[in-house]
XYZ file of C-alpha atoms in Angstrom:
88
model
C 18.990 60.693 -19.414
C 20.021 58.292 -22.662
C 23.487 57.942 -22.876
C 24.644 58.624 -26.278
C 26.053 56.134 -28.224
C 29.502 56.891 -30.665
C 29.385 56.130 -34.177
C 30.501 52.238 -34.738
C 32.500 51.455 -37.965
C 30.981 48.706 -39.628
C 31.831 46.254 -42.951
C 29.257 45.630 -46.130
C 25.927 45.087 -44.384
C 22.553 44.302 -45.788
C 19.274 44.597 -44.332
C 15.695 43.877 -45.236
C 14.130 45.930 -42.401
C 14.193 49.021 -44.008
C 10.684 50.956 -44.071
C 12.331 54.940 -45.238
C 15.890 55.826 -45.673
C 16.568 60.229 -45.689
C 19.485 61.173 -47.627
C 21.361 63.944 -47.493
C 22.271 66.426 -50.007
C 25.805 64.356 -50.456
C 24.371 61.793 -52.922
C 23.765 61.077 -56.761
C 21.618 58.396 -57.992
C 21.496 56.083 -60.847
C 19.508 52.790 -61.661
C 21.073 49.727 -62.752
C 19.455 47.042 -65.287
C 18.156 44.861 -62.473
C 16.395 47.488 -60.813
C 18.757 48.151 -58.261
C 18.692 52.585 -56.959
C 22.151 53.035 -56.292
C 22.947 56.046 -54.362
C 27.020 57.190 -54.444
C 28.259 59.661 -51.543
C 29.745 62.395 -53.462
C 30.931 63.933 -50.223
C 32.844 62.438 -47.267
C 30.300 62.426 -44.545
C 27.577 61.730 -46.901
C 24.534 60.632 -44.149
C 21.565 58.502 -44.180
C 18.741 58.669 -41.364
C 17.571 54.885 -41.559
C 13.814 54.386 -40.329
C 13.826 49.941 -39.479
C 10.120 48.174 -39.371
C 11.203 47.257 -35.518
C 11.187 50.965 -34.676
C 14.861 51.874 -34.611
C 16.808 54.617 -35.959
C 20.037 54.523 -37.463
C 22.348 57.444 -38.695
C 24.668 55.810 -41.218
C 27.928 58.304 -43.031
C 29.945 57.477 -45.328
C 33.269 59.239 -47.174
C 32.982 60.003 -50.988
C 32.304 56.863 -53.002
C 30.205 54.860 -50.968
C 27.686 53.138 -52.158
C 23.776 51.919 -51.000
C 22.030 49.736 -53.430
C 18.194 49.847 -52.725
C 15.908 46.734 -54.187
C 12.282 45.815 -53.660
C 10.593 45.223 -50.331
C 13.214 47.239 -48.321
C 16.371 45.497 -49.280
C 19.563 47.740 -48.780
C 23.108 47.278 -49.224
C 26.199 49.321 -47.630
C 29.138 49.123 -48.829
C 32.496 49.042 -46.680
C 33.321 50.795 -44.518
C 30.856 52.960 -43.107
C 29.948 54.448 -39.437
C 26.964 53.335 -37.849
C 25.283 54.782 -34.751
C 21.668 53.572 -33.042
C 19.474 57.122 -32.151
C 17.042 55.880 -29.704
């Protein structure tokens, strides 16, 4: 049996890894002039179920106001602070 792991809090991150992100219903998004998606938690708790290209799965929450900026070829970055936790 897996052990499971507890929710790590965690500082701006980016990653490039990123093959499908699942939002929640806890988000609004808007588009900036670069081309950036930015998605805003309008919730505390707001969660993400991250898909990486190595396999992984992450479960990523944040409180009201954080923010995920979403670029071309899979680039996405969290803002601060945000909980973390690995699901297999």
């Amino acid at each position: 049996m897996k052990k499971t792991q507890a929710a790590r809090l965690e500082n701006q991150v980016y990653s490039n890894r990123v093959a499908r992100s699942e939002f929640d219903n806890s988000w609004k998004t808007s588009v900036t002039r670069s081309g950036y998606v930015v998605y805003t938690a309008t919730t505390n708790n707001a969660k993400i179920l991250v898909l990486l290209t190595t396999g992984l799965r992450k479960l990523i929450i944040f409180n009201k106001g954080g923010k995920v900026l979403v670029g071309s070829g899979g680039v996405s970055h969290y803002s601060k602070p945000h909980k973390a936790k690995d699901l297999n």
